[in-house]
PDB file of C-alpha atoms and ligand atoms in Angstrom:
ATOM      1  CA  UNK Q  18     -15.190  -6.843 -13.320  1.00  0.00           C
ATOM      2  CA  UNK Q  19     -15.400  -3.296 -13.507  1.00  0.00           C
ATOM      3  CA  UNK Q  20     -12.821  -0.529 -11.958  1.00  0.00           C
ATOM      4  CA  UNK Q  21     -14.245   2.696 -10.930  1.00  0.00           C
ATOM      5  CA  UNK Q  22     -10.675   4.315 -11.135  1.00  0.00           C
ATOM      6  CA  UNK Q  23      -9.710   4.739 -14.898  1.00  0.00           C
ATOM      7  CA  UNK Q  24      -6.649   7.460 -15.217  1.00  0.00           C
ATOM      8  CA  UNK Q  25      -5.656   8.840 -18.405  1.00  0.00           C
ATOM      9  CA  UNK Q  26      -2.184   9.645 -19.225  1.00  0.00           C
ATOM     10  CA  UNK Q  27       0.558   7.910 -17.821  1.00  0.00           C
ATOM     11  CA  UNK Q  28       2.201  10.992 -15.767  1.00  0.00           C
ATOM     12  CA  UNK Q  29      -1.114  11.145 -13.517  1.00  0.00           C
ATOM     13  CA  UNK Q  30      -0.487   7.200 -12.321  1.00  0.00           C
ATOM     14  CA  UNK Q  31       0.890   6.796  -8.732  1.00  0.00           C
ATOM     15  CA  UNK Q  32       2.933   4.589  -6.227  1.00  0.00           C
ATOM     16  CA  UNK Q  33       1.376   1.417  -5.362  1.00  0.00           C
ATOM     17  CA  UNK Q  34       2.566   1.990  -1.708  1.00  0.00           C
ATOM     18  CA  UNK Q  35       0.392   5.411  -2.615  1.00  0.00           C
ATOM     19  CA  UNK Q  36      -2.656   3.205  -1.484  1.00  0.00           C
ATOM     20  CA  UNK Q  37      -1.285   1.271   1.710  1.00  0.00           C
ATOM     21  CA  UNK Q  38      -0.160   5.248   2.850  1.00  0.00           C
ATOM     22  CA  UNK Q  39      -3.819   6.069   1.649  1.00  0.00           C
ATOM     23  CA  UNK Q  40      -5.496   3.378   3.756  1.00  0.00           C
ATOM     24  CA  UNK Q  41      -3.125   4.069   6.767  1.00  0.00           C
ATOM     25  CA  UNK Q  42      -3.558   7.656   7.003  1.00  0.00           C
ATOM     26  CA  UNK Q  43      -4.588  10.184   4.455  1.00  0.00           C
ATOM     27  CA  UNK Q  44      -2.455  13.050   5.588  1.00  0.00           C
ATOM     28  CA  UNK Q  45       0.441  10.390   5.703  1.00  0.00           C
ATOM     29  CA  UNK Q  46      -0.230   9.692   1.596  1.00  0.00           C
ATOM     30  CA  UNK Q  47       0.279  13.408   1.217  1.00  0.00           C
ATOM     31  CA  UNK Q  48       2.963  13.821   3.294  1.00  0.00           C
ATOM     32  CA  UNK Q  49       4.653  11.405   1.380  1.00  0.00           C
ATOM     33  CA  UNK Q  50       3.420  11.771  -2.421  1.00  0.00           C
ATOM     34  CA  UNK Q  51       2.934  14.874  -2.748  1.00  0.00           C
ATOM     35  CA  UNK Q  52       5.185  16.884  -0.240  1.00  0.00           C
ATOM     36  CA  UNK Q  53       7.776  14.392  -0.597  1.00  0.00           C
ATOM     37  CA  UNK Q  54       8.787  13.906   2.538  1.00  0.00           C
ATOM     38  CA  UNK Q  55      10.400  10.717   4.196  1.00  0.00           C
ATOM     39  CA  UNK Q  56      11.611  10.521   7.384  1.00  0.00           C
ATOM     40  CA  UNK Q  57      14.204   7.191   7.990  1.00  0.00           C
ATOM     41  CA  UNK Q  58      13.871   5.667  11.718  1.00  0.00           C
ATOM     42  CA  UNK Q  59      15.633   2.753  12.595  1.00  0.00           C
ATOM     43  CA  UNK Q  60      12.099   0.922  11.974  1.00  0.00           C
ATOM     44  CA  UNK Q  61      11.361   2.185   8.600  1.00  0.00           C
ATOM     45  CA  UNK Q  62      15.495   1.546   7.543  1.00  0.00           C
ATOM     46  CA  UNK Q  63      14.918  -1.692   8.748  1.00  0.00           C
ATOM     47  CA  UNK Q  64      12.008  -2.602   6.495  1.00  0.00           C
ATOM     48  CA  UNK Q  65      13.618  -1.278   3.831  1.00  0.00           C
ATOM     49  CA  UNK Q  66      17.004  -2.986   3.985  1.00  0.00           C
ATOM     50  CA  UNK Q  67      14.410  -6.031   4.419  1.00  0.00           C
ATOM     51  CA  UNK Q  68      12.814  -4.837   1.350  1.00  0.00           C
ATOM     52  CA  UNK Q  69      15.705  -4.621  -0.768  1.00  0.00           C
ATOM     53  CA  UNK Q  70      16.942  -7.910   0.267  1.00  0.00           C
ATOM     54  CA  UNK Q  71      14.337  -9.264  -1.056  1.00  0.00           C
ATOM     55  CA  UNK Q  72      14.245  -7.396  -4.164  1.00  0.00           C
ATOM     56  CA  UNK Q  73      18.071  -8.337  -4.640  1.00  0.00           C
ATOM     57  CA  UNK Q  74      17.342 -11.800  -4.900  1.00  0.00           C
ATOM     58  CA  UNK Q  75      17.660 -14.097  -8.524  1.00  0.00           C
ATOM     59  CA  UNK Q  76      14.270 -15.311  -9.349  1.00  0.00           C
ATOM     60  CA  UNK Q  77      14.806 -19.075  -8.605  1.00  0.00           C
ATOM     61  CA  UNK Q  78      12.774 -22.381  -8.677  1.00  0.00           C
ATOM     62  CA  UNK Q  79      11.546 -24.409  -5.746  1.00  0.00           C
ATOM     63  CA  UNK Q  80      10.133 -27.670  -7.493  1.00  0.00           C
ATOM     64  CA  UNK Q  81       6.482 -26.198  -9.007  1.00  0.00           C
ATOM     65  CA  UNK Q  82       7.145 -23.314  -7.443  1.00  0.00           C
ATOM     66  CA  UNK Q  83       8.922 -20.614  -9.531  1.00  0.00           C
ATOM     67  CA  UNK Q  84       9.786 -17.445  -7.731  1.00  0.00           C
ATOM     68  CA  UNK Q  85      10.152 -13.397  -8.942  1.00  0.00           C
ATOM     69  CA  UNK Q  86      11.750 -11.004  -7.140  1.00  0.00           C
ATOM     70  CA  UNK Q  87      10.807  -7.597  -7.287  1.00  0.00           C
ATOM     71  CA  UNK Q  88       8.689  -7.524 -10.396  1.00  0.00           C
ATOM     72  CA  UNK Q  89       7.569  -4.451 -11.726  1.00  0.00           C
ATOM     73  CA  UNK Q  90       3.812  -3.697 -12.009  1.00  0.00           C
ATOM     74  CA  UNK Q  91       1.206  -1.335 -13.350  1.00  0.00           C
ATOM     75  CA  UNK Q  92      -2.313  -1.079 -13.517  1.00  0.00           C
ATOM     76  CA  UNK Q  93      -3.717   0.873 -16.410  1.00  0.00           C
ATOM     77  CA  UNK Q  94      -7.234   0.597 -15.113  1.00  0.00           C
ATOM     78  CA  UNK Q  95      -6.435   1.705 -11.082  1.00  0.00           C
ATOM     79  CA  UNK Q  96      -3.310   4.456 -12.407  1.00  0.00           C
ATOM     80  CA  UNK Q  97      -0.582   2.472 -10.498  1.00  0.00           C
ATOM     81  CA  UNK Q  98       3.006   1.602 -10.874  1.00  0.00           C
ATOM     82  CA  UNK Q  99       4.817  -0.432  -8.313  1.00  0.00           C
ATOM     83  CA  UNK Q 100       6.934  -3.309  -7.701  1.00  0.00           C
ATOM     84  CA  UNK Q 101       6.066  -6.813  -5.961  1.00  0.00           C
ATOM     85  CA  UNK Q 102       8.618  -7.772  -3.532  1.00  0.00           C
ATOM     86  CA  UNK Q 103       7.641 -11.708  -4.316  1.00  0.00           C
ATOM     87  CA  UNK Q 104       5.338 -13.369  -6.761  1.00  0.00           C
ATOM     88  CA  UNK Q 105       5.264 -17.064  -6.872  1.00  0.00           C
ATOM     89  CA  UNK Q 106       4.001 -18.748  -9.815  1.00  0.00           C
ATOM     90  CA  UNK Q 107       2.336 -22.437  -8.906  1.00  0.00           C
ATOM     91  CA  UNK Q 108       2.407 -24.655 -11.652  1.00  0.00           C
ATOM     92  CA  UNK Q 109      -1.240 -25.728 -12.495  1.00  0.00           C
ATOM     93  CA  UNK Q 110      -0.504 -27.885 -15.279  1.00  0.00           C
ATOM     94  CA  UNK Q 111       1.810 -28.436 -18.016  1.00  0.00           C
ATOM     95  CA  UNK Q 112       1.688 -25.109 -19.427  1.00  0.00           C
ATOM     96  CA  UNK Q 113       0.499 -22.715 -17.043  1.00  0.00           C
ATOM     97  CA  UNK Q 114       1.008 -21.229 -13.823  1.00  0.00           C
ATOM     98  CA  UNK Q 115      -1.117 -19.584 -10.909  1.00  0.00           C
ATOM     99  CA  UNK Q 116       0.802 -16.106  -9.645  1.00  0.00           C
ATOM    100  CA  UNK Q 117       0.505 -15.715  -6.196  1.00  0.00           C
ATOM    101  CA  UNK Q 118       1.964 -12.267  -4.588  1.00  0.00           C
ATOM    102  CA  UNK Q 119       3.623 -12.198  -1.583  1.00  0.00           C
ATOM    103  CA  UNK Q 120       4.228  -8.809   0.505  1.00  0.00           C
ATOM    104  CA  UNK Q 121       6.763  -8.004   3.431  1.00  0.00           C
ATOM    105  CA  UNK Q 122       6.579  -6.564   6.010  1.00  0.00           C
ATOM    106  CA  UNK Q 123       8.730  -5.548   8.863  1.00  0.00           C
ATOM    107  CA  UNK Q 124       6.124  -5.134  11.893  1.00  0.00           C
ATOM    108  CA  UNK Q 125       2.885  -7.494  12.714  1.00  0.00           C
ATOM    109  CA  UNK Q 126      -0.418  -7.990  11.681  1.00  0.00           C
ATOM    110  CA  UNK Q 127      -2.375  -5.472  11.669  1.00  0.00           C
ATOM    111  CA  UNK Q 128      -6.407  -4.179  12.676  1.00  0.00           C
ATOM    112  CA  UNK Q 129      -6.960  -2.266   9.248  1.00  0.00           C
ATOM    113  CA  UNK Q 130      -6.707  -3.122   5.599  1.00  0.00           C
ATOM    114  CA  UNK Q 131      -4.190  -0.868   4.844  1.00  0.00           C
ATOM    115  CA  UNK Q 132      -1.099  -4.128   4.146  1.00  0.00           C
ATOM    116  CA  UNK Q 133      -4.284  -6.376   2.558  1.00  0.00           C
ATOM    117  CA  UNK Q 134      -5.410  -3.212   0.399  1.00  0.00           C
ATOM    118  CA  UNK Q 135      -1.599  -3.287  -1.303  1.00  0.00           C
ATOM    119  CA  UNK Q 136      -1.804  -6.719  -1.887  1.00  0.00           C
ATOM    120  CA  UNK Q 137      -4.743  -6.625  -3.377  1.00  0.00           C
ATOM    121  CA  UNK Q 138      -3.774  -3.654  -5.628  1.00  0.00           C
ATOM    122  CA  UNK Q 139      -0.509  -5.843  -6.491  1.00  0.00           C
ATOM    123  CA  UNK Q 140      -2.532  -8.819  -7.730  1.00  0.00           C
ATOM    124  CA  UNK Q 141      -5.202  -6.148  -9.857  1.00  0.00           C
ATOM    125  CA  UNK Q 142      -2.320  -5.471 -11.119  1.00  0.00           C
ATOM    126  CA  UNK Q 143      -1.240  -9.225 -12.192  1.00  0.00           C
ATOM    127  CA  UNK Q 144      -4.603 -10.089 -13.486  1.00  0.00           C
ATOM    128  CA  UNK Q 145      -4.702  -6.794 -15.445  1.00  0.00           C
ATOM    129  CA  UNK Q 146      -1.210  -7.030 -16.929  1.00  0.00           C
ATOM    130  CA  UNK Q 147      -1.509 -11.251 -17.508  1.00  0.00           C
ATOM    131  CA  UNK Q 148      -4.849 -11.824 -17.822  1.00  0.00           C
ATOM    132  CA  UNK Q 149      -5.180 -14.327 -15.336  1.00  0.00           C
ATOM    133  CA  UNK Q 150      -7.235 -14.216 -12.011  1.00  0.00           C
ATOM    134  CA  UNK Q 151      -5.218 -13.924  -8.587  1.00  0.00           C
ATOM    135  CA  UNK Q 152      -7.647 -14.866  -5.859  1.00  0.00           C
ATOM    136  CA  UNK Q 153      -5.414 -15.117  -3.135  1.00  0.00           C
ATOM    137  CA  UNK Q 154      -1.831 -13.887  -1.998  1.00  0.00           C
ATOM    138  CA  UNK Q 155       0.180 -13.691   0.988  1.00  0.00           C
ATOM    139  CA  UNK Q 156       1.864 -11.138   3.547  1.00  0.00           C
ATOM    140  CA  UNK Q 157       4.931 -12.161   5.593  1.00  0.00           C
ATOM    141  CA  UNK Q 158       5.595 -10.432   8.792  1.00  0.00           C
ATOM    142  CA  UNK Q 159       9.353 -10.152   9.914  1.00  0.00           C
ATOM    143  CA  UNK Q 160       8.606  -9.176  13.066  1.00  0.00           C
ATOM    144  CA  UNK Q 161       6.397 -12.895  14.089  1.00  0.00           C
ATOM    145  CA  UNK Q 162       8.075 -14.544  11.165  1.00  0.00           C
ATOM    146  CA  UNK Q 163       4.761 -15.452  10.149  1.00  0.00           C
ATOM    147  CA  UNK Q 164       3.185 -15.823   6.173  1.00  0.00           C
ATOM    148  CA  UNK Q 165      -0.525 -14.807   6.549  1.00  0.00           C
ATOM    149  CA  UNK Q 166      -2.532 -15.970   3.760  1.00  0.00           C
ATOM    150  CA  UNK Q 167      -4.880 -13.481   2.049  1.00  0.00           C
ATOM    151  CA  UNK Q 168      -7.995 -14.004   0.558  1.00  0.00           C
ATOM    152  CA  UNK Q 169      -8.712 -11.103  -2.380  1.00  0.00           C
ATOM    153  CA  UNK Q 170     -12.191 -11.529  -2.223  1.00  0.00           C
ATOM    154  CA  UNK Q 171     -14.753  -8.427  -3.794  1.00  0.00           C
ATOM    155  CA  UNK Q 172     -15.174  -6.467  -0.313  1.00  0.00           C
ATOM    156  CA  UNK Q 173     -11.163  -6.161  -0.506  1.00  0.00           C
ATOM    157  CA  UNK Q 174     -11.169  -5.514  -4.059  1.00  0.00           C
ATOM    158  CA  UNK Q 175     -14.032  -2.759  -3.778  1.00  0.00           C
ATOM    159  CA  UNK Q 176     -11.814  -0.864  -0.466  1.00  0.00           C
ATOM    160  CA  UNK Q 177      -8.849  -1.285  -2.588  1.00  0.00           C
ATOM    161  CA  UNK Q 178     -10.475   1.119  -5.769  1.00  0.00           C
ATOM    162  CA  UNK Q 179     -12.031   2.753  -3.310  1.00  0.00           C
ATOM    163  CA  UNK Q 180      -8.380   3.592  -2.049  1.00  0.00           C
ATOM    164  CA  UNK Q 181      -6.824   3.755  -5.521  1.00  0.00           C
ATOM    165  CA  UNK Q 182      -9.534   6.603  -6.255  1.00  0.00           C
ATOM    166  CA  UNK Q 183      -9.706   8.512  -3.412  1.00  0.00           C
ATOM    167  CA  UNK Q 184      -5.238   8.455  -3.128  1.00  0.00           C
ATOM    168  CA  UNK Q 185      -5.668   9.503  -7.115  1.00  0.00           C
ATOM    169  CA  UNK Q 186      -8.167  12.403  -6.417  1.00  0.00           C
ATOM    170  CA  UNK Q 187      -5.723  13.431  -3.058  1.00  0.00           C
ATOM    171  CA  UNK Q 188      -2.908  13.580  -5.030  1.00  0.00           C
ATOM    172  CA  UNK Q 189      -4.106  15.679  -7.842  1.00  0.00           C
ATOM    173  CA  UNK Q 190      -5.209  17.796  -5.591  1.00  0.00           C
ATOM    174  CA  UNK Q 191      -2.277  18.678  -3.840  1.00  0.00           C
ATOM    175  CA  UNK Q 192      -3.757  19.743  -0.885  1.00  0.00           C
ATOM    176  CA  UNK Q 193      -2.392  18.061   2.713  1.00  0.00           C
ATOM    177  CA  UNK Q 194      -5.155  17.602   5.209  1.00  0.00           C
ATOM    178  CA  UNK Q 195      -4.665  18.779   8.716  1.00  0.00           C
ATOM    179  CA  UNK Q 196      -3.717  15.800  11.097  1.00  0.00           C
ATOM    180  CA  UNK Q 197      -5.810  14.319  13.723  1.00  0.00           C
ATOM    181  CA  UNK Q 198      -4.294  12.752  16.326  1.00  0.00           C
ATOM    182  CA  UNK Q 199      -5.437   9.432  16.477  1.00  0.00           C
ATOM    183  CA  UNK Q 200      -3.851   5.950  18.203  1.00  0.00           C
ATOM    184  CA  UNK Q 201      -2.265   5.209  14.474  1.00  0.00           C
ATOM    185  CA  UNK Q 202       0.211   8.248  15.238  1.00  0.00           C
ATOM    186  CA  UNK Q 203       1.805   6.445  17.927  1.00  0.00           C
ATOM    187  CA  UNK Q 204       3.148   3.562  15.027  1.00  0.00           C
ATOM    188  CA  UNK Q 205       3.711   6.244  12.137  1.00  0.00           C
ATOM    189  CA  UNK Q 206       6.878   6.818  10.547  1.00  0.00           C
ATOM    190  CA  UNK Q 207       5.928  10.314  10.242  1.00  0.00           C
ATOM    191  CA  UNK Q 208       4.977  11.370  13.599  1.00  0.00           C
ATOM    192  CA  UNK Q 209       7.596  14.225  14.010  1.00  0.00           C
ATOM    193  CA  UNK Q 210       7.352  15.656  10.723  1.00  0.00           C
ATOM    194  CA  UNK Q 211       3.307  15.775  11.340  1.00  0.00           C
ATOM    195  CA  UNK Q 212       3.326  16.700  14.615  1.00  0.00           C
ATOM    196  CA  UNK Q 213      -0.135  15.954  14.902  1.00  0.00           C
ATOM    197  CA  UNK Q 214      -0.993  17.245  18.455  1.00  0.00           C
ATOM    198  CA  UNK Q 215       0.220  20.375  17.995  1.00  0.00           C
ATOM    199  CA  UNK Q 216      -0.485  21.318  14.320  1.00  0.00           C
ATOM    200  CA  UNK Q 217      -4.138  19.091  15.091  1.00  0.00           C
ATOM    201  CA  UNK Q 218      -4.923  21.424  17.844  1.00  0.00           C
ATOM    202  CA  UNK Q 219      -4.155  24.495  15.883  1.00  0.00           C
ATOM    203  CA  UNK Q 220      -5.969  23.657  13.014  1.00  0.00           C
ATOM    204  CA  UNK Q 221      -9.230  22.619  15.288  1.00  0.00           C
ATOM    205  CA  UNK Q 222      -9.053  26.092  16.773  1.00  0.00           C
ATOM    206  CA  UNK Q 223      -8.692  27.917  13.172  1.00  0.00           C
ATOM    207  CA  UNK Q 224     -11.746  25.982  12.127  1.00  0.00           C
ATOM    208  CA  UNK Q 225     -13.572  27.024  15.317  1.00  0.00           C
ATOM    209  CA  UNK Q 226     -12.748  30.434  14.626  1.00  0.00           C
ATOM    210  CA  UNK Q 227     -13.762  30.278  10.873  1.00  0.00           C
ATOM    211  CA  UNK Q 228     -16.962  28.880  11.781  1.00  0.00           C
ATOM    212  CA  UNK Q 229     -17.871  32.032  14.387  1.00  0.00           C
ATOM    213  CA  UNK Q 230     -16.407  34.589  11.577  1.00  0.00           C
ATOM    214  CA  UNK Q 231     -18.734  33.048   9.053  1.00  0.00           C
ATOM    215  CA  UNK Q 232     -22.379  32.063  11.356  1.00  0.00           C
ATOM    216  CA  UNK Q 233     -24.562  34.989  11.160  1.00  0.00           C
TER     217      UNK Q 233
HETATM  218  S1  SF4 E 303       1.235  11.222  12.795  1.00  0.00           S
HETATM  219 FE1  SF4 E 303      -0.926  10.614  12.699  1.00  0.00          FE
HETATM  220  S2  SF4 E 303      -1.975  12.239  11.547  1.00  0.00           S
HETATM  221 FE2  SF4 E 303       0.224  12.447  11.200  1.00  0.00          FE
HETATM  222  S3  SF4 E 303       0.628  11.368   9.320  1.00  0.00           S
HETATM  223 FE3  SF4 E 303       1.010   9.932  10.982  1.00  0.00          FE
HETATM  224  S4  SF4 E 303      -0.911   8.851  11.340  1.00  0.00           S
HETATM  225 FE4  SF4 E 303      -1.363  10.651  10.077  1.00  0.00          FE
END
């Protein structure tokens, strides 16, 4: 397989959660990685205290099942550094083991990519760093207390460097897009730091404007 995203040094790689951000919302990405800005609601403290639970755990066994917690990932070829909240490694045979990642989440399923795009980029990351293939993986959602089993087929592997590229190229940038207010606002963490009606409106008019300074 080939990756279309290959970063140089290490300084330029970025959050794994980078892409799920990316995939969610673009502006939201920026907001986060490159204004550094966080805003804690009792929603987003209460998927991280489920997060860290998680991560807190011993690794442990569960007959052929043995289980990580929190393992620490990186991609050379996509630029990303992350943990995995879960990986479960399923004992084939004798001496080796299938990895198979498993991602929380506080809320529900959802209508985009953007949850299946960071597992994907979490098991890219396992094959890359163990040289194994990770076809499927798993996302468990507190709030139906239900595992969904992924499939990390190539259409979710090509969106996920797609995202990996395009949250690499937004980054370096440094440039925050204007918002747009869209029916993803209503969910986002972010919403009153964006402001998106208000700043979205503005920003529509300045482009208006710059369009009738510059037409002949
Ligand atoms: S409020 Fe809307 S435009 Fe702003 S960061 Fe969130 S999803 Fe993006």
């Amino acid at each position: 397989m080939t990756y279309k995203t290959n970063v140089g040094p290490e300084d330029d790689f970025i959050m794994l959660s980078a892409l799920q951000h990316y995939a969610f919302c673009e502006r939201q990405c920026a907001l986060i990685h490159i204004e550094q800005i966080w805003s804690e609601s009792g929603l987003t403290a209460e998927g991280r205290i489920m997060h860290e639970r998680v991560h807190d755990q011993d690794r442990e066994s569960r007959g052929n099942v043995r289980i990580e917690y929190g393992l620490p990932l990186r991609s050379l070829k996509l630029g990303l550094v992350g943990k995995a909240d879960v990986v479960e490694f399923h004992r084939v045979d004798k001496n080796s083991w299938q990895p198979f990642p498993v991602e929380y989440k506080r809320g529900k399923p959802k209508v985009d990519h953007c949850d299946k795009i960071q597992l994907c980029a979490q098991a890219m990351c396992l094959e890359e760093m163990l040289n194994v293939s990770v076809p499927e993986g798993a996302i468990f959602y507190g709030r139906t207390r239900r595992r969904l089993d992924v499939s990390l087929d190539e259409t979710l592997r090509r969106e996920t460097e797609d995202a990996a590229e395009k949250a690499h190229q937004l980054i370096s940038s440094g440039k925050t897009p204007p918002p747009v207010y869209e029916k993803r606002c209503k969910s986002c963490s972010l919403i009153r730091e964006c402001l998106p009606k208000t700043i979205g409106k503005k920003s529509l008019v300045k482009r208006y404007l710059e369009r009738m300074v510059k037409s002949p």
